PDB file of C-alpha atoms in Angstrom:
ATOM      1  CA  MET A   1      -0.016  -0.010  -0.021  1.00 56.00           C
ATOM      2  CA  GLY A   2       1.172   3.531  -0.699  1.00 68.00           C
ATOM      3  CA  GLU A   3       1.598   6.337   1.778  1.00 76.00           C
ATOM      4  CA  ARG A   4      -1.256   6.620   4.263  1.00 85.00           C
ATOM      5  CA  ARG A   5      -2.969  10.015   4.067  1.00 86.00           C
ATOM      6  CA  ALA A   6      -4.128  11.634   7.315  1.00 90.00           C
ATOM      7  CA  ARG A   7      -7.696  12.833   6.999  1.00 92.00           C
ATOM      8  CA  PRO A   8     -10.068  14.462   9.469  1.00 89.00           C
ATOM      9  CA  LEU A   9     -13.223  13.034  11.043  1.00 87.00           C
ATOM     10  CA  VAL A  10     -12.471   9.320  10.613  1.00 90.00           C
ATOM     11  CA  GLY A  11     -14.851   6.979  12.383  1.00 90.00           C
ATOM     12  CA  GLU A  12     -18.242   8.321  11.350  1.00 95.00           C
ATOM     13  CA  PRO A  13     -20.826   5.843  10.080  1.00 97.00           C
ATOM     14  CA  VAL A  14     -19.776   4.329   6.717  1.00 98.00           C
ATOM     15  CA  ALA A  15     -21.935   6.632   4.592  1.00 98.00           C
ATOM     16  CA  MET A  16     -20.630   9.779   6.299  1.00 97.00           C
ATOM     17  CA  ASP A  17     -17.090   8.421   6.315  1.00 97.00           C
ATOM     18  CA  LEU A  18     -17.357   7.973   2.533  1.00 98.00           C
ATOM     19  CA  LEU A  19     -18.402  11.613   2.162  1.00 98.00           C
ATOM     20  CA  ASN A  20     -15.449  12.572   4.310  1.00 97.00           C
ATOM     21  CA  THR A  21     -12.952  11.071   1.827  1.00 97.00           C
ATOM     22  CA  ARG A  22     -12.977  14.704   0.555  1.00 97.00           C
ATOM     23  CA  TRP A  23     -11.711  17.456   2.819  1.00 95.00           C
ATOM     24  CA  VAL A  24     -10.148  20.916   2.594  1.00 93.00           C
ATOM     25  CA  VAL A  25      -6.596  21.814   3.619  1.00 91.00           C
ATOM     26  CA  GLY A  26      -5.447  25.413   3.208  1.00 90.00           C
ATOM     27  CA  GLY A  27      -8.338  26.131   0.858  1.00 90.00           C
ATOM     28  CA  ALA A  28      -7.493  23.181  -1.443  1.00 94.00           C
ATOM     29  CA  LEU A  29      -9.838  20.208  -1.798  1.00 95.00           C
ATOM     30  CA  GLN A  30      -8.170  16.862  -1.014  1.00 96.00           C
ATOM     31  CA  ASP A  31      -9.566  13.564  -2.217  1.00 97.00           C
ATOM     32  CA  LEU A  32      -8.541  10.201  -0.772  1.00 97.00           C
ATOM     33  CA  LEU A  33     -10.290   8.225  -3.542  1.00 98.00           C
ATOM     34  CA  VAL A  34      -8.113   9.272  -6.434  1.00 97.00           C
ATOM     35  CA  SER A  35      -6.310   5.905  -6.413  1.00 97.00           C
ATOM     36  CA  LEU A  36      -6.605   2.278  -5.397  1.00 97.00           C
ATOM     37  CA  ASP A  37      -4.222   3.056  -2.499  1.00 97.00           C
ATOM     38  CA  GLY A  38      -6.764   5.569  -1.193  1.00 97.00           C
ATOM     39  CA  LEU A  39      -9.530   2.968  -1.588  1.00 98.00           C
ATOM     40  CA  ARG A  40      -7.424   0.444   0.349  1.00 98.00           C
ATOM     41  CA  GLN A  41      -6.916   2.972   3.132  1.00 97.00           C
ATOM     42  CA  TRP A  42     -10.651   3.775   3.283  1.00 98.00           C
ATOM     43  CA  LEU A  43     -11.591   0.096   3.332  1.00 98.00           C
ATOM     44  CA  ALA A  44      -9.092  -0.491   6.205  1.00 97.00           C
ATOM     45  CA  GLU A  45     -10.322   2.573   8.165  1.00 96.00           C
ATOM     46  CA  THR A  46     -13.960   1.495   7.896  1.00 97.00           C
ATOM     47  CA  GLY A  47     -13.217  -2.181   8.660  1.00 97.00           C
ATOM     48  CA  LEU A  48     -14.425  -3.297   5.235  1.00 98.00           C
ATOM     49  CA  ASP A  49     -11.033  -4.519   4.025  1.00 97.00           C
ATOM     50  CA  ALA A  50     -11.636  -8.064   5.277  1.00 97.00           C
ATOM     51  CA  ARG A  51     -14.797  -8.359   3.124  1.00 96.00           C
ATOM     52  CA  PHE A  52     -13.956  -6.425  -0.023  1.00 98.00           C
ATOM     53  CA  ASP A  53     -11.027  -5.980  -2.453  1.00 97.00           C
ATOM     54  CA  ALA A  54      -9.762  -2.617  -3.640  1.00 98.00           C
ATOM     55  CA  ASP A  55     -10.109  -2.844  -7.376  1.00 98.00           C
ATOM     56  CA  ALA A  56     -10.985  -0.405 -10.188  1.00 98.00           C
ATOM     57  CA  ALA A  57     -14.617  -1.573 -10.416  1.00 98.00           C
ATOM     58  CA  ALA A  58     -15.189  -1.141  -6.662  1.00 98.00           C
ATOM     59  CA  LEU A  59     -13.575   2.333  -6.767  1.00 98.00           C
ATOM     60  CA  ASP A  60     -15.763   3.410  -9.715  1.00 98.00           C
ATOM     61  CA  ARG A  61     -18.916   2.215  -7.977  1.00 98.00           C
ATOM     62  CA  LEU A  62     -17.952   3.805  -4.686  1.00 98.00           C
ATOM     63  CA  LEU A  63     -17.297   7.151  -6.393  1.00 98.00           C
ATOM     64  CA  ARG A  64     -20.793   6.992  -8.002  1.00 98.00           C
ATOM     65  CA  VAL A  65     -22.356   6.464  -4.588  1.00 98.00           C
ATOM     66  CA  ARG A  66     -20.287   9.232  -3.053  1.00 98.00           C
ATOM     67  CA  GLY A  67     -21.452  11.567  -5.795  1.00 98.00           C
ATOM     68  CA  ALA A  68     -25.097  10.579  -5.180  1.00 98.00           C
ATOM     69  CA  LEU A  69     -24.650  11.114  -1.405  1.00 98.00           C
ATOM     70  CA  LEU A  70     -23.089  14.531  -1.965  1.00 97.00           C
ATOM     71  CA  ARG A  71     -26.050  15.523  -4.095  1.00 97.00           C
ATOM     72  CA  LEU A  72     -28.503  14.213  -1.502  1.00 97.00           C
ATOM     73  CA  MET A  73     -26.725  16.186   1.263  1.00 96.00           C
ATOM     74  CA  ALA A  74     -27.213  19.352  -0.854  1.00 95.00           C
ATOM     75  CA  ASP A  75     -30.763  18.473  -1.920  1.00 96.00           C
ATOM     76  CA  PRO A  76     -32.436  15.543  -0.146  1.00 95.00           C
ATOM     77  CA  GLY A  77     -35.127  15.423  -2.837  1.00 95.00           C
ATOM     78  CA  ASP A  78     -32.703  15.071  -5.804  1.00 98.00           C
ATOM     79  CA  PRO A  79     -34.379  12.430  -8.012  1.00 98.00           C
ATOM     80  CA  GLY A  80     -31.216  11.622  -9.950  1.00 98.00           C
ATOM     81  CA  ALA A  81     -29.242  11.020  -6.755  1.00 98.00           C
ATOM     82  CA  ARG A  82     -32.036   8.906  -5.358  1.00 98.00           C
ATOM     83  CA  ALA A  83     -32.064   6.836  -8.590  1.00 98.00           C
ATOM     84  CA  ALA A  84     -28.265   6.371  -8.428  1.00 98.00           C
ATOM     85  CA  LEU A  85     -28.509   5.201  -4.840  1.00 98.00           C
ATOM     86  CA  ASN A  86     -31.368   2.813  -5.649  1.00 98.00           C
ATOM     87  CA  ASP A  87     -29.411   1.441  -8.660  1.00 98.00           C
ATOM     88  CA  THR A  88     -26.537   0.596  -6.336  1.00 98.00           C
ATOM     89  CA  LEU A  89     -28.846  -0.996  -3.783  1.00 98.00           C
ATOM     90  CA  ALA A  90     -30.265  -3.250  -6.531  1.00 98.00           C
ATOM     91  CA  HIS A  91     -26.907  -5.046  -6.713  1.00 98.00           C
ATOM     92  CA  GLY A  92     -27.149  -6.511  -3.228  1.00 98.00           C
ATOM     93  CA  TRP A  93     -29.676  -8.080  -0.972  1.00 96.00           C
ATOM     94  CA  VAL A  94     -30.027  -9.212   2.643  1.00 96.00           C
ATOM     95  CA  ARG A  95     -30.636 -12.903   3.310  1.00 95.00           C
ATOM     96  CA  ARG A  96     -32.058 -13.430   6.798  1.00 95.00           C
ATOM     97  CA  ARG A  97     -30.948 -16.529   8.690  1.00 92.00           C
ATOM     98  CA  LEU A  98     -31.636 -18.285  11.967  1.00 91.00           C
ATOM     99  CA  LEU A  99     -28.217 -18.778  13.462  1.00 88.00           C
ATOM    100  CA  GLU A 100     -27.244 -21.349  16.048  1.00 86.00           C
ATOM    101  CA  GLY A 101     -27.924 -20.139  19.592  1.00 79.00           C
ATOM    102  CA  THR A 102     -25.731 -20.593  22.607  1.00 75.00           C
ATOM    103  CA  GLY A 103     -26.483 -23.306  25.106  1.00 69.00           C
ATOM    104  CA  GLY A 104     -28.732 -25.311  22.763  1.00 66.00           C
ATOM    105  CA  GLY A 105     -31.332 -22.550  22.457  1.00 71.00           C
ATOM    106  CA  SER A 106     -33.629 -22.094  19.508  1.00 80.00           C
ATOM    107  CA  GLY A 107     -31.149 -19.854  17.729  1.00 86.00           C
ATOM    108  CA  VAL A 108     -30.669 -16.166  17.144  1.00 90.00           C
ATOM    109  CA  PRO A 109     -31.704 -14.060  14.160  1.00 91.00           C
ATOM    110  CA  GLY A 110     -28.978 -13.039  11.788  1.00 92.00           C
ATOM    111  CA  PHE A 111     -28.414 -12.045   8.202  1.00 92.00           C
ATOM    112  CA  GLU A 112     -25.839 -12.036   5.461  1.00 92.00           C
ATOM    113  CA  VAL A 113     -25.524  -9.691   2.506  1.00 95.00           C
ATOM    114  CA  GLU A 114     -25.099 -11.101  -0.969  1.00 96.00           C
ATOM    115  CA  PHE A 115     -24.080  -9.263  -4.110  1.00 98.00           C
ATOM    116  CA  ASP A 116     -24.500  -9.986  -7.823  1.00 97.00           C
ATOM    117  CA  ASP A 117     -20.829  -8.866  -8.131  1.00 98.00           C
ATOM    118  CA  LEU A 118     -18.646  -8.465  -5.032  1.00 98.00           C
ATOM    119  CA  SER A 119     -17.172  -5.201  -6.403  1.00 98.00           C
ATOM    120  CA  TRP A 120     -20.526  -3.557  -5.549  1.00 98.00           C
ATOM    121  CA  GLY A 121     -19.954  -4.383  -1.860  1.00 98.00           C
ATOM    122  CA  PRO A 122     -18.361  -1.162  -0.596  1.00 98.00           C
ATOM    123  CA  ALA A 123     -20.745   1.086  -2.509  1.00 98.00           C
ATOM    124  CA  TRP A 124     -23.782  -0.991  -1.495  1.00 98.00           C
ATOM    125  CA  THR A 125     -22.649  -0.938   2.150  1.00 98.00           C
ATOM    126  CA  ALA A 126     -22.365   2.856   2.140  1.00 98.00           C
ATOM    127  CA  ALA A 127     -25.758   3.275   0.388  1.00 98.00           C
ATOM    128  CA  ASP A 128     -27.385   0.866   2.854  1.00 98.00           C
ATOM    129  CA  ASP A 129     -25.814   2.677   5.804  1.00 98.00           C
ATOM    130  CA  TYR A 130     -27.206   5.985   4.479  1.00 98.00           C
ATOM    131  CA  LEU A 131     -30.705   4.491   4.521  1.00 98.00           C
ATOM    132  CA  ASP A 132     -30.170   3.482   8.166  1.00 97.00           C
ATOM    133  CA  LEU A 133     -29.060   7.018   9.060  1.00 97.00           C
ATOM    134  CA  LEU A 134     -32.200   8.404   7.493  1.00 97.00           C
ATOM    135  CA  ARG A 135     -34.153   6.972  10.394  1.00 96.00           C
ATOM    136  CA  ALA A 136     -33.084  10.260  12.025  1.00 95.00           C
ATOM    137  CA  PRO A 137     -32.730  12.506   8.940  1.00 94.00           C
ATOM    138  CA  ASP A 138     -32.345  15.713  11.001  1.00 93.00           C
ATOM    139  CA  ARG A 139     -29.075  14.302  12.424  1.00 95.00           C
ATOM    140  CA  VAL A 140     -27.425  13.768   9.045  1.00 96.00           C
ATOM    141  CA  ARG A 141     -25.548  17.029   8.588  1.00 93.00           C
ATOM    142  CA  GLY A 142     -22.772  18.933   6.927  1.00 94.00           C
ATOM    143  CA  CYS A 143     -20.464  21.126   8.989  1.00 94.00           C
ATOM    144  CA  ALA A 144     -21.822  24.637   9.598  1.00 93.00           C
ATOM    145  CA  ASN A 145     -18.563  26.140   8.448  1.00 92.00           C
ATOM    146  CA  PRO A 146     -19.206  27.182   4.842  1.00 90.00           C
ATOM    147  CA  ASP A 147     -15.568  26.500   3.944  1.00 89.00           C
ATOM    148  CA  CYS A 148     -15.723  22.944   5.266  1.00 92.00           C
ATOM    149  CA  VAL A 149     -17.000  19.942   3.233  1.00 94.00           C
ATOM    150  CA  LEU A 150     -17.095  17.386   6.063  1.00 94.00           C
ATOM    151  CA  CYS A 151     -20.285  15.633   7.096  1.00 95.00           C
ATOM    152  CA  PHE A 152     -21.327  13.858  10.264  1.00 95.00           C
ATOM    153  CA  PHE A 153     -24.131  11.975  11.994  1.00 95.00           C
ATOM    154  CA  ASP A 154     -25.079  13.965  15.087  1.00 94.00           C
ATOM    155  CA  THR A 155     -25.047  11.623  18.057  1.00 94.00           C
ATOM    156  CA  SER A 156     -25.114  14.393  20.668  1.00 92.00           C
ATOM    157  CA  LYS A 157     -27.747  13.999  23.404  1.00 93.00           C
ATOM    158  CA  ASN A 158     -29.710  17.106  22.393  1.00 93.00           C
ATOM    159  CA  GLY A 159     -29.071  16.871  18.637  1.00 92.00           C
ATOM    160  CA  THR A 160     -27.550  20.356  18.257  1.00 92.00           C
ATOM    161  CA  ARG A 161     -24.054  19.571  16.951  1.00 92.00           C
ATOM    162  CA  ARG A 162     -23.080  22.059  14.253  1.00 91.00           C
ATOM    163  CA  TRP A 163     -19.392  21.506  13.585  1.00 89.00           C
ATOM    164  CA  CYS A 164     -17.423  18.603  12.166  1.00 90.00           C
ATOM    165  CA  SER A 165     -15.220  19.130  15.230  1.00 84.00           C
ATOM    166  CA  MET A 166     -15.180  21.641  18.031  1.00 72.00           C
ATOM    167  CA  ALA A 167     -11.380  21.647  17.954  1.00 71.00           C
ATOM    168  CA  GLY A 168     -11.323  22.686  14.310  1.00 71.00           C
ATOM    169  CA  CYS A 169     -14.310  24.479  12.754  1.00 87.00           C
ATOM    170  CA  GLY A 170     -16.056  25.088  16.072  1.00 66.00           C
ATOM    171  CA  ASN A 171     -13.082  26.939  17.618  1.00 67.00           C
ATOM    172  CA  ARG A 172     -12.528  28.930  14.422  1.00 63.00           C
ATOM    173  CA  ALA A 173     -16.186  30.060  14.525  1.00 51.00           C
ATOM    174  CA  LYS A 174     -15.876  31.029  18.197  1.00 60.00           C
ATOM    175  CA  ALA A 175     -12.654  32.942  17.538  1.00 57.00           C
ATOM    176  CA  ALA A 176     -14.257  34.801  14.585  1.00 56.00           C
ATOM    177  CA  ARG A 177     -17.268  35.741  16.734  1.00 57.00           C
ATOM    178  CA  HIS A 178     -14.941  36.932  19.504  1.00 48.00           C
ATOM    179  CA  GLN A 179     -12.900  39.036  17.119  1.00 61.00           C
ATOM    180  CA  ALA A 180     -16.070  40.492  15.568  1.00 59.00           C
ATOM    181  CA  ARG A 181     -17.359  41.506  19.048  1.00 64.00           C
ATOM    182  CA  GLY A 182     -13.972  43.111  19.783  1.00 64.00           C
ATOM    183  CA  ARG A 183     -14.041  45.107  16.547  1.00 62.00           C
ATOM    184  CA  THR A 184     -17.646  46.208  17.266  1.00 64.00           C
ATOM    185  CA  GLY A 185     -16.659  47.325  20.768  1.00 59.00           C
ATOM    186  CA  ARG A 186     -13.701  49.349  19.460  1.00 62.00           C
ATOM    187  CA  THR A 187     -15.680  51.125  16.770  1.00 59.00           C
ATOM    188  CA  ALA A 188     -18.569  52.071  19.056  1.00 55.00           C
TER     189      ALA A 188
END
């Protein structure tokens, strides 16, 4: 694998983490998924590397889903983005199973996901995860900093998180407000 690229906000749910393979540094947009090495890194960071290979078909399909998710974040009613997501979801299905229980019990419910082509796996997983996140659509958000492209799933108790991180964008916003108050006080 090539050089590992440090990126912010790793560890979000898979769909949000896929969106966060794009980030801004010094005003320049960075993109992890410009190579198979970047795909390998993303698969490893999301724990999907044991299930899926990093190949050109998987990267192409993942980029299509990321594009659809970006459009849905900007416009949740975008019919083209919805169609692209549904097209991806059509390549996999969930097979429910009754798994062996512990202690001779009647078993436990389980499932496995199957694909018509395994290279759809990463994209399908991200699309499926997005559907799960939409159970709380008001918590699927982009950072409130207009210069930031990062997204997150708000897990805060009161659901009022605004920033990708308080240490980054949150502190910059607080500092800007503080400086603006200081300028207003000096000009009064």
